[in-house]
Short mmCIF file of C-alpha atoms and ligand atoms in Angstrom, two decimals:
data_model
loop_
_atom_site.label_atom_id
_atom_site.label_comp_id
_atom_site.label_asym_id
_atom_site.label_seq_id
_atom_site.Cartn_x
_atom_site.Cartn_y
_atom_site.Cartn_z
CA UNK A 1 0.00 0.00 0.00
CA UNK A 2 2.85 2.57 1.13
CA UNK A 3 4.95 1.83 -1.60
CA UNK A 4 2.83 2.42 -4.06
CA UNK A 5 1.34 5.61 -2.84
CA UNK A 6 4.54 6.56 -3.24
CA UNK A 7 5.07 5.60 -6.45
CA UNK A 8 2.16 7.45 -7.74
CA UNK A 9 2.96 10.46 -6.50
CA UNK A 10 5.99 10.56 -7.75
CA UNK A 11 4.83 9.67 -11.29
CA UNK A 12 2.48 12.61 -10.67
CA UNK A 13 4.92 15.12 -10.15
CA UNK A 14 6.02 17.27 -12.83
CA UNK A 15 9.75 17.87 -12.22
CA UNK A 16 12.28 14.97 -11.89
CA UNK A 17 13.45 14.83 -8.23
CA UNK A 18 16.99 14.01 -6.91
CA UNK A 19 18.27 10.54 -7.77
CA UNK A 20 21.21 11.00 -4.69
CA UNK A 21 22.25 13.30 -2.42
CA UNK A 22 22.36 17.01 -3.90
CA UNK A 23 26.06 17.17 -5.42
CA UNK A 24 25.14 21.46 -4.89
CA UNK A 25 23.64 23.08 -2.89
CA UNK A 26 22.52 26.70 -3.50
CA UNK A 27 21.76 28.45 -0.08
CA UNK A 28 19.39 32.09 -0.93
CA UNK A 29 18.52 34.07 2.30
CA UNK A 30 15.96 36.29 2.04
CA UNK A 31 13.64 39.09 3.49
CA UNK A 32 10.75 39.64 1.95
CA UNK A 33 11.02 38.24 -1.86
CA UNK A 34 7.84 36.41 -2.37
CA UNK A 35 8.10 37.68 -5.18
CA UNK A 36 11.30 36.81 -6.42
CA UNK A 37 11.20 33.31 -5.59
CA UNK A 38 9.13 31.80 -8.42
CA UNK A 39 11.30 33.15 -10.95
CA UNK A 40 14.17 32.07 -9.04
CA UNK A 41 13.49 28.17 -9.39
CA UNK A 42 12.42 28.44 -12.79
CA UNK A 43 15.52 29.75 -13.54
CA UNK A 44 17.28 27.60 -11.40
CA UNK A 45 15.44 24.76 -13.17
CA UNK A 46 16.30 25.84 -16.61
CA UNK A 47 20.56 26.55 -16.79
CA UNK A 48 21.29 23.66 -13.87
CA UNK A 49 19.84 20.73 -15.88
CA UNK A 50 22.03 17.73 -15.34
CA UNK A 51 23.49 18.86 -12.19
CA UNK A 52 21.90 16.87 -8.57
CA UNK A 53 21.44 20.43 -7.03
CA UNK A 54 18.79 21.49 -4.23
CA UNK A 55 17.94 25.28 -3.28
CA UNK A 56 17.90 25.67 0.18
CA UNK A 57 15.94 28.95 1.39
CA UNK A 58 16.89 30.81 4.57
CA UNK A 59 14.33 33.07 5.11
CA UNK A 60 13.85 35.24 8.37
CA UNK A 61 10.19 35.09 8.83
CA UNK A 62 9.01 37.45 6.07
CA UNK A 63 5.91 39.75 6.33
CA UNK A 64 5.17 38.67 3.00
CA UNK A 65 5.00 35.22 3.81
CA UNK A 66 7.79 34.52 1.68
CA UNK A 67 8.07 31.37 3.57
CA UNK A 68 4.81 30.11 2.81
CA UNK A 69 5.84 30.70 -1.11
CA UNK A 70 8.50 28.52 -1.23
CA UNK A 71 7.19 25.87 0.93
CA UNK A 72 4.32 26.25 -1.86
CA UNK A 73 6.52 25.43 -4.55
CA UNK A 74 8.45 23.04 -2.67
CA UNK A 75 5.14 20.45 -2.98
CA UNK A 76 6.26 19.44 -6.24
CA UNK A 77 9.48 20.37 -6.39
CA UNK A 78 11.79 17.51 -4.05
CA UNK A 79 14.56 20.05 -4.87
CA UNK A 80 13.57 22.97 -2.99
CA UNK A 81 13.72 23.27 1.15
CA UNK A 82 12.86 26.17 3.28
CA UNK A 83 14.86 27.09 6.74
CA UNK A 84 12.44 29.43 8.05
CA UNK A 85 14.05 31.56 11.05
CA UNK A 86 12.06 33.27 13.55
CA UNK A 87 12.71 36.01 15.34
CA UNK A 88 16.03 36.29 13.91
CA UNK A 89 17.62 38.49 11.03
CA UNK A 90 21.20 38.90 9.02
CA UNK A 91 22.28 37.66 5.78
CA UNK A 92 25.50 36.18 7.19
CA UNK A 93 24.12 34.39 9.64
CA UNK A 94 21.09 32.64 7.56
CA UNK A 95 23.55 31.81 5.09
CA UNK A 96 25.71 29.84 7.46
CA UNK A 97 22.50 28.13 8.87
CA UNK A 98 21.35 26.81 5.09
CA UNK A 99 24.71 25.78 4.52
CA UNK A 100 24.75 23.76 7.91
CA UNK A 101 21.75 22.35 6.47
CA UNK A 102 22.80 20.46 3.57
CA UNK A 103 25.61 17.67 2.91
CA UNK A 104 26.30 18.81 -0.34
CA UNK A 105 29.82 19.01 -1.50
CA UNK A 106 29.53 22.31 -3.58
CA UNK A 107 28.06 25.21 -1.50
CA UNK A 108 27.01 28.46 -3.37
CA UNK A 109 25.07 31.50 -2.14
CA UNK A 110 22.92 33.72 -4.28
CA UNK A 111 20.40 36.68 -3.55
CA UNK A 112 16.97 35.65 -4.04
CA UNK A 113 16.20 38.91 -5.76
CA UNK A 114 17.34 37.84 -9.52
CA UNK A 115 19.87 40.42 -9.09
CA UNK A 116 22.68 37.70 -9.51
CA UNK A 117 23.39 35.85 -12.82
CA UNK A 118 22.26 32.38 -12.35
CA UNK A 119 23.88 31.18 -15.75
CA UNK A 120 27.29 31.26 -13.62
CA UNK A 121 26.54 28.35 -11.61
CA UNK A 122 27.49 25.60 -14.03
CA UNK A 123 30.66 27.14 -14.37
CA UNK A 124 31.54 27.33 -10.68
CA UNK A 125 30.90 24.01 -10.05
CA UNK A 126 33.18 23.25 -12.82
CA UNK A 127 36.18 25.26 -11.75
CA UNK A 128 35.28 23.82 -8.29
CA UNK A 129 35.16 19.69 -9.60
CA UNK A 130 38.25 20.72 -11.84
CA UNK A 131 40.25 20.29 -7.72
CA UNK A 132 42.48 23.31 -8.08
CA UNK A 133 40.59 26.28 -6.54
CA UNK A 134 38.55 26.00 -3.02
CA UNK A 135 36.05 29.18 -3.66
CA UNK A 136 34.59 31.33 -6.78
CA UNK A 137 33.78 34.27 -6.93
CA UNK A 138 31.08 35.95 -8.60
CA UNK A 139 32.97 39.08 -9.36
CA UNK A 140 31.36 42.34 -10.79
CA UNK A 141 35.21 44.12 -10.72
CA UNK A 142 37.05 41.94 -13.09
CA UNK A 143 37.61 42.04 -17.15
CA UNK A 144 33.53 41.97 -18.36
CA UNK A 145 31.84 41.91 -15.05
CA UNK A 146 29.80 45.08 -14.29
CA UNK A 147 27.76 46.79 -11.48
CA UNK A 148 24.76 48.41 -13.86
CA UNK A 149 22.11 47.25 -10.85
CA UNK A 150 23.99 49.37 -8.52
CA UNK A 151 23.69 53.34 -8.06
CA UNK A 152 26.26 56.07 -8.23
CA UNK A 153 26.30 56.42 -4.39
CA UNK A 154 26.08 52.36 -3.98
CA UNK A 155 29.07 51.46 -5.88
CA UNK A 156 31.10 54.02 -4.24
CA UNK A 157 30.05 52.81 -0.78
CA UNK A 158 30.86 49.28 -2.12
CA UNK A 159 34.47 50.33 -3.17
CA UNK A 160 34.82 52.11 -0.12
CA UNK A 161 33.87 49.24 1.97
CA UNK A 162 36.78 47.32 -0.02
CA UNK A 163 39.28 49.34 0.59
CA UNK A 164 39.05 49.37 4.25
CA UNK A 165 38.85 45.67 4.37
CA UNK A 166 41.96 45.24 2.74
CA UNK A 167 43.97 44.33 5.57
CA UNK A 168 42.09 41.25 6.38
CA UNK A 169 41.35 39.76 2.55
CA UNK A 170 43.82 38.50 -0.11
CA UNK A 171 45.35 41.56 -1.82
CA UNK A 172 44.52 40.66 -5.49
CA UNK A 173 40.75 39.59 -4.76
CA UNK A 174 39.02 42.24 -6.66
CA UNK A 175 34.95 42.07 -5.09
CA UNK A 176 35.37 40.95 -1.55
CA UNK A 177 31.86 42.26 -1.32
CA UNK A 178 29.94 40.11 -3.40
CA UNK A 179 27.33 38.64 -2.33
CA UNK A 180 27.46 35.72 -4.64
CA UNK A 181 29.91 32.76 -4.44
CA UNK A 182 30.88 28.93 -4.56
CA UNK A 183 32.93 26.88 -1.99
CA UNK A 184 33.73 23.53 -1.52
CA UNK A 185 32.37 22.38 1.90
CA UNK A 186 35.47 21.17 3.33
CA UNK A 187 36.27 25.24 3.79
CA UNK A 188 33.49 26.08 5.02
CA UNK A 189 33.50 22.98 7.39
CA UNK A 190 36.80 24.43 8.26
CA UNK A 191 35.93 27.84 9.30
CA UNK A 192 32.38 28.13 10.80
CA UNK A 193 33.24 27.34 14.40
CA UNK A 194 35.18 30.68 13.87
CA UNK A 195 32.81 33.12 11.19
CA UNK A 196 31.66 36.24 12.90
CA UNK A 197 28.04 35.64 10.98
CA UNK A 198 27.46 39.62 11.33
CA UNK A 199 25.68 41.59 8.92
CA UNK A 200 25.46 41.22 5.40
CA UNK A 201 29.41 40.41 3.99
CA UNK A 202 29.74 36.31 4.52
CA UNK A 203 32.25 36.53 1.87
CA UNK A 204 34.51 38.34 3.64
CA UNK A 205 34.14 36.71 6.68
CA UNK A 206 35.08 33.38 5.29
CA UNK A 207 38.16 34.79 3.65
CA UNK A 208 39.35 36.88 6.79
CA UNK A 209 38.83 33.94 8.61
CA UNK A 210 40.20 31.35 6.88
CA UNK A 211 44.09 29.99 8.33
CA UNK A 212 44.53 28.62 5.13
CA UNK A 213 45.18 31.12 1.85
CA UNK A 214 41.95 30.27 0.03
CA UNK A 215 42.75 29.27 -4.26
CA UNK A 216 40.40 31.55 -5.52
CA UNK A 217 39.24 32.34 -8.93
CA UNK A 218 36.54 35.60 -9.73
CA UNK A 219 34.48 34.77 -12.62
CA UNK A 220 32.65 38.19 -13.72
CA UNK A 221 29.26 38.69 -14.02
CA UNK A 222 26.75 41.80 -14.77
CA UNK A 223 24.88 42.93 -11.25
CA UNK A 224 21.43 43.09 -11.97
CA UNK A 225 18.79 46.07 -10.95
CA UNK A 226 16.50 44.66 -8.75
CA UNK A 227 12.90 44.06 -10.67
CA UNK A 228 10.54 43.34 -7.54
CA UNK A 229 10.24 44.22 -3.66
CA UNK A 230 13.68 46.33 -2.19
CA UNK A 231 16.67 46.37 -0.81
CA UNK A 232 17.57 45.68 2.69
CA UNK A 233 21.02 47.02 2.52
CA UNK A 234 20.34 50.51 4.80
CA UNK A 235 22.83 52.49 7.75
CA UNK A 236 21.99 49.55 9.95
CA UNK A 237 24.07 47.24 7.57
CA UNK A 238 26.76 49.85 7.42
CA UNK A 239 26.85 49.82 11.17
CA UNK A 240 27.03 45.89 11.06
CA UNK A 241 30.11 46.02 8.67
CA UNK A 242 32.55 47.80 11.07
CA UNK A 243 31.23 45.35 13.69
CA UNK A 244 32.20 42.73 11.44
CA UNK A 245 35.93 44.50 10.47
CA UNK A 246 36.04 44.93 14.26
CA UNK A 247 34.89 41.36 15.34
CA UNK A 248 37.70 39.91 12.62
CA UNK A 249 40.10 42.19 13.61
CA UNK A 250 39.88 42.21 17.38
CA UNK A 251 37.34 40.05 18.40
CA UNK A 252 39.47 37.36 20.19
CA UNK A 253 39.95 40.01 22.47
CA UNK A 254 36.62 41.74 22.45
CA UNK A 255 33.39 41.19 21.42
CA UNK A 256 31.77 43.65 18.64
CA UNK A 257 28.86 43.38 20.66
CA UNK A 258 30.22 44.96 23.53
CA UNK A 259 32.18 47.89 21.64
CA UNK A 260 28.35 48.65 20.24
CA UNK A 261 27.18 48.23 23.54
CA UNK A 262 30.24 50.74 24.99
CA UNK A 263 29.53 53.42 22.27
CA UNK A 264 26.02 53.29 22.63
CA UNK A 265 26.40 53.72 26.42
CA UNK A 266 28.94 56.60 25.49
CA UNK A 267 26.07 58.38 23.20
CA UNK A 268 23.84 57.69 26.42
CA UNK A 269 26.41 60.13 28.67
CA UNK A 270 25.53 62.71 26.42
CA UNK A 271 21.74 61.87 26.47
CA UNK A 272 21.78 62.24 30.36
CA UNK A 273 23.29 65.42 30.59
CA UNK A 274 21.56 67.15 28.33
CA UNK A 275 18.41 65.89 30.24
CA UNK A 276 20.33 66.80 34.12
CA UNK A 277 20.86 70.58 32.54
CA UNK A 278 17.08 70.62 30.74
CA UNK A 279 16.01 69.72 34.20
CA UNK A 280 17.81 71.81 36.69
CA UNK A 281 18.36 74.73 34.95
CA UNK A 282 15.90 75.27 32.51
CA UNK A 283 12.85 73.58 34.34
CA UNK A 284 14.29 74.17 37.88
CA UNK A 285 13.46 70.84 39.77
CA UNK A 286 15.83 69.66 42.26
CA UNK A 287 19.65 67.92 41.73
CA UNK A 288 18.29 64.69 43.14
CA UNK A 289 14.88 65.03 40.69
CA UNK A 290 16.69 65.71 37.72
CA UNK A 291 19.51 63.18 38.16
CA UNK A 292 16.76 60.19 38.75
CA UNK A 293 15.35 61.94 35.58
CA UNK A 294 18.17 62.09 33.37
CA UNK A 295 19.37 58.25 34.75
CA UNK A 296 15.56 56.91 33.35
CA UNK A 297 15.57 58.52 30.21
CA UNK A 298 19.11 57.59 29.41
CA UNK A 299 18.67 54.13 30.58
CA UNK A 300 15.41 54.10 28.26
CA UNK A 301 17.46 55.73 25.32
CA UNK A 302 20.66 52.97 25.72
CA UNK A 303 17.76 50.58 25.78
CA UNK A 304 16.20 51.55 22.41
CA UNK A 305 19.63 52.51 20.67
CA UNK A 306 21.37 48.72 21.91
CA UNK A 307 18.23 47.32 20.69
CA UNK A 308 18.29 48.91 17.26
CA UNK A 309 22.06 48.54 16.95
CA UNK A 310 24.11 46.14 19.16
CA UNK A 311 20.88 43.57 18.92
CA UNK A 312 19.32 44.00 15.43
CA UNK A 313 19.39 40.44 14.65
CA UNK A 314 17.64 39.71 18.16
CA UNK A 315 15.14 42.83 17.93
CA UNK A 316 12.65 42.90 20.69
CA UNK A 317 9.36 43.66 19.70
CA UNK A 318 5.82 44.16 21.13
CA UNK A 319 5.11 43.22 25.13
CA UNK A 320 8.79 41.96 24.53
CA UNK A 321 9.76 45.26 24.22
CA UNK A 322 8.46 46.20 27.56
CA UNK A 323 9.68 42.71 29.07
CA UNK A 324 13.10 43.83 27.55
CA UNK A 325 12.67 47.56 28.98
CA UNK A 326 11.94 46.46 32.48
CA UNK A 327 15.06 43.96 32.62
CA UNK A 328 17.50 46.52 31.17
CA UNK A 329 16.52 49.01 33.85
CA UNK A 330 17.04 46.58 36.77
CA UNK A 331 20.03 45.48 35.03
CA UNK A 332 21.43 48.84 34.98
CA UNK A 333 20.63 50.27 38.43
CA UNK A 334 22.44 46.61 40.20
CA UNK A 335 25.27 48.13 37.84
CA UNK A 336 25.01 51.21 39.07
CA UNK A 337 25.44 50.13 41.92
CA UNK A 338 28.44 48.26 41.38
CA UNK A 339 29.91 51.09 39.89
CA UNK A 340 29.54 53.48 42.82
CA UNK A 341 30.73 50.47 44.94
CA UNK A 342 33.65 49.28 43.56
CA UNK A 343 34.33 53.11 42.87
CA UNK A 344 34.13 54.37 46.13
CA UNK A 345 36.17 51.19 47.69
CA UNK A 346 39.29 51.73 45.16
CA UNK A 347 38.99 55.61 46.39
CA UNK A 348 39.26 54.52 50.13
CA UNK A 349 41.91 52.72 49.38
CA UNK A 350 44.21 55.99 48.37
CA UNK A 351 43.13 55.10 44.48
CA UNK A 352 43.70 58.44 42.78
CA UNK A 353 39.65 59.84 42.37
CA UNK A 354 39.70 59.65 37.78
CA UNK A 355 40.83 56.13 38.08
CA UNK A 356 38.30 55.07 40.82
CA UNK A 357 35.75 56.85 38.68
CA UNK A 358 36.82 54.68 35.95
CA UNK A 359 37.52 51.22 37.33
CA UNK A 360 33.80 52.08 38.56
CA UNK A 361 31.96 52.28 35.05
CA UNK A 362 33.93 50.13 33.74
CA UNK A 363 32.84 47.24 36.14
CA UNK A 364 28.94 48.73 35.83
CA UNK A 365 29.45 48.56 32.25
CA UNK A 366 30.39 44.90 31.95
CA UNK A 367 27.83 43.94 34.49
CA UNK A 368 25.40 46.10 32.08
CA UNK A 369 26.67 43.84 29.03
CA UNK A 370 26.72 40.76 30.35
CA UNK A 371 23.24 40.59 32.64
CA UNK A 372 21.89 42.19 29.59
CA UNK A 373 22.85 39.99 27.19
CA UNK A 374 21.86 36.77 29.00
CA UNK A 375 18.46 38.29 30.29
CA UNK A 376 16.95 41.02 27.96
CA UNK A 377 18.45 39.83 24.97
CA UNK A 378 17.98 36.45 25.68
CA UNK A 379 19.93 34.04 23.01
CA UNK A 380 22.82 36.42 22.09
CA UNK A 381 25.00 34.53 24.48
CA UNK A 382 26.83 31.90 22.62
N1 GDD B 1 17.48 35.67 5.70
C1 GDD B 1 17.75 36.98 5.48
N2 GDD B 1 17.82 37.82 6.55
N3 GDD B 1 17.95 37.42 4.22
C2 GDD B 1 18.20 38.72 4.04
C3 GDD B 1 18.29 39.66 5.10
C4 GDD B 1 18.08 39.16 6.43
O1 GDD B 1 18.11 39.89 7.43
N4 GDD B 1 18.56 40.87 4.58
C5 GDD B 1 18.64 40.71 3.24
N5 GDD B 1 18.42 39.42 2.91
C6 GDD B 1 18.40 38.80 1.57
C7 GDD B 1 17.56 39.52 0.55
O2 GDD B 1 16.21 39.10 0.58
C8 GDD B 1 18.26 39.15 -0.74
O3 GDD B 1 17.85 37.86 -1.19
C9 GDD B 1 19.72 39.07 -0.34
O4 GDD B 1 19.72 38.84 1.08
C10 GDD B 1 20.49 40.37 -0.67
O5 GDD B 1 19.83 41.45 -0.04
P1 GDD B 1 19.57 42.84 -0.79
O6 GDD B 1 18.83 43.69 0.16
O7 GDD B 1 18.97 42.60 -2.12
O8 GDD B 1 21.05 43.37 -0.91
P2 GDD B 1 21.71 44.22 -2.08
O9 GDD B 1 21.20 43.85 -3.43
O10 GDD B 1 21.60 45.64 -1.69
O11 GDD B 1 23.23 43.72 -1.96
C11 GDD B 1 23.54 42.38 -2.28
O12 GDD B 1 24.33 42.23 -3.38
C12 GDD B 1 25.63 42.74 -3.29
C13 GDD B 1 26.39 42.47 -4.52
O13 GDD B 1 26.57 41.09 -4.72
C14 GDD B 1 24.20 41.70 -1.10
O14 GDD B 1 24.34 40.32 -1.35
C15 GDD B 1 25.54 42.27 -0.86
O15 GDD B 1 26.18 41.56 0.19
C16 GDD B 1 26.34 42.14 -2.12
O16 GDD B 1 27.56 42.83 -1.98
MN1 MN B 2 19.63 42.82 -4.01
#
């Protein structure tokens, strides 16, 4: 009875399925690009023929239930998979997850937004099987590739972004910032333990984290203008790039997360003396008023920037903003209090007054980070 249920529904579907395991896997994360991803496996469909390859979707919970779509077209396509994340967003870090997903050999990642050329796949996975390069390149900056989808301001943002990233990627690799690439899974096996997984450049994460000198090879290819829905790329993803230089750079050291965290809080000084003066001289309420005053609303401020900034990916939202709100604050005033404490002991113990003052925020401000980061951010400890 099973097996031939089976077989019938296999006869009754339209596209041949995979006869093995998927000898490539192309990983797409995306934010809303419902509709996008129709197109996407037709094209797919049409220049991979004779290739065992599955498309793996990473998609972040879309609004536009972009999810839904490709589980949709999944029903009679055995090809297609979708990793549907919730309550989580980055590019990086989705594509990691879909390539943790699959045990294919040949790993590539692709917008879903048609803005890459598809017709470059075959010819990846060629240069890959031919054994003498572990990652291509989709490259817009070499001899007939081109960035026509991207505007004036864009591409000089994207060549800006390369030249401060030199010091971490191979000198002669000419579009670190493409978003479109093959690898064979042994690198990638090789390096995730270690990928930062911020923002939006995965590319360059793998090669400034790689021990080994990656054999690369760019192939070129025209950019595309995007047809349907928008980009996500915005300040945020700016923000999360010198994060990621930082995190690649330093980060053995120090987390990126807590230099956000430390510049937000730095913005937040501002924030509460510009309330303390509002309030005492302008208004005219009391020292002790406007202090409690200006300690709220920069608490409240911290709170919204860090969970803007530092915590994008983990965004609270709703009654979890309030949740979030209420644990931050009560964070914050224990660290306060640690602060004055461990201040005021260094300065009894003939501790010259600056560097009491300091030792004290700088305890506060861990305590801040780490309770924070456990409790109102809950998940961002790994
Ligand atoms: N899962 C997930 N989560 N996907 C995302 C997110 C996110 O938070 N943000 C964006 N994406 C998806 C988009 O839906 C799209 O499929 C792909 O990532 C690229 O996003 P775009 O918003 O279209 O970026 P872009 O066109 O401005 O820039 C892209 O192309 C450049 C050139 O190759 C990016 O891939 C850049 O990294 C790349 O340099
Ligand atoms: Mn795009």
């Amino acid at each position: 009875m099973g097996s031939t249920s089976i077989a019938v529904s296999q006869s009754e579907s339209s596209r041949p399925g995979l006869q093995s395991g998927a000898e490539l896997a192309i990983i797409v994360p995306t934010f809303n690009e419902a509709a996008n991803v129709g197109q996407l496996v037709d094209r797919l469909e049409s220049c991979l023929a004779g290739i065992e390859w599955e498309l793996i979707v990473v998609d972040d919970d879309s609004p536009d239930g972009t999810s839904a779509r490709v589980r949709e077209l999944a029903r009679d396509n055995p090809r297609l998979r979708c990793l549907q994340r919730i309550g989580r967003r980055g590019l990086s870090s989705a594509c990691i997850e879909g390539m943790l997903a699959t045990a294919a050999p040949y790993l590539a990642v692709m917008d879903g937004d048609l803005q890459h050329d598809e017709a470059l796949l075959p010819r990846m996975l060629d240069v890959l099987q031919g054994g003498q390069t572990d990652i291509v390149v989709g490259s817009r900056y070499v001899e007939g590739g081109g960035d026509a989808g991207l505007n004036a301001a864009r591409a000089g943002m994207s060549q800006f972004a390369t030249r401060v990233s030199r010091p971490l990627i191979p000198a002669d690799l000419q579009d670190p910032m493409s978003g479109f690439f093959m690898l064979r899974r042994e690198i990638f096996d090789a390096t995730v333990r270690d990928l930062s997984g911020i923002g939006f450049k995965i590319l360059l994460d793998i090669f400034a984290t790689s021990r080994e000198q990656l054999r690369f090879q760019e192939l070129p290819y025209e950019f595309r203008s995007r047809e349907a829905g928008e980009s996500k790329l915005d300040t945020q993803a700016l923000w999360d790039y010198g994060m990621l230089l930082l995190d690649k750079m330093f980060g053995r050291w120090i987390p990126a997360r807590f230099v956000s965290f430390m510049l937000v809080g730095g913005v937040g000084v501002f924030v509460h003396m510009a309330v303390l003066s509002l309030s005492l001289q302008v208004i005219g309420n009391t020292f002790l008023f406007s202090q409690a005053a200006a300690t709220l609303v920069a608490m409240t401020t911290n709170f919204i920037m860090n969970n803007l900034i530092t915590y994008r990916d983990l965004r609270l939202r709703g009654w979890g903003l309030l949740r979030g709100w209420l644990s931050f604050v009560l964070a914050c005033s224990i660290g306060a209090i640690a602060n004055v404490g461990v201040a005021q002991y260094l300065f009894e113990q003939q501790t010259a007054w600056a560097l009491a003052g300091l030792a004290g925020i700088l305890v506060g401000a861990v305590w801040n980070y780490v309770i924070t980061l456990v409790y109102t951010w809950r998940g961002a400890a790994r």
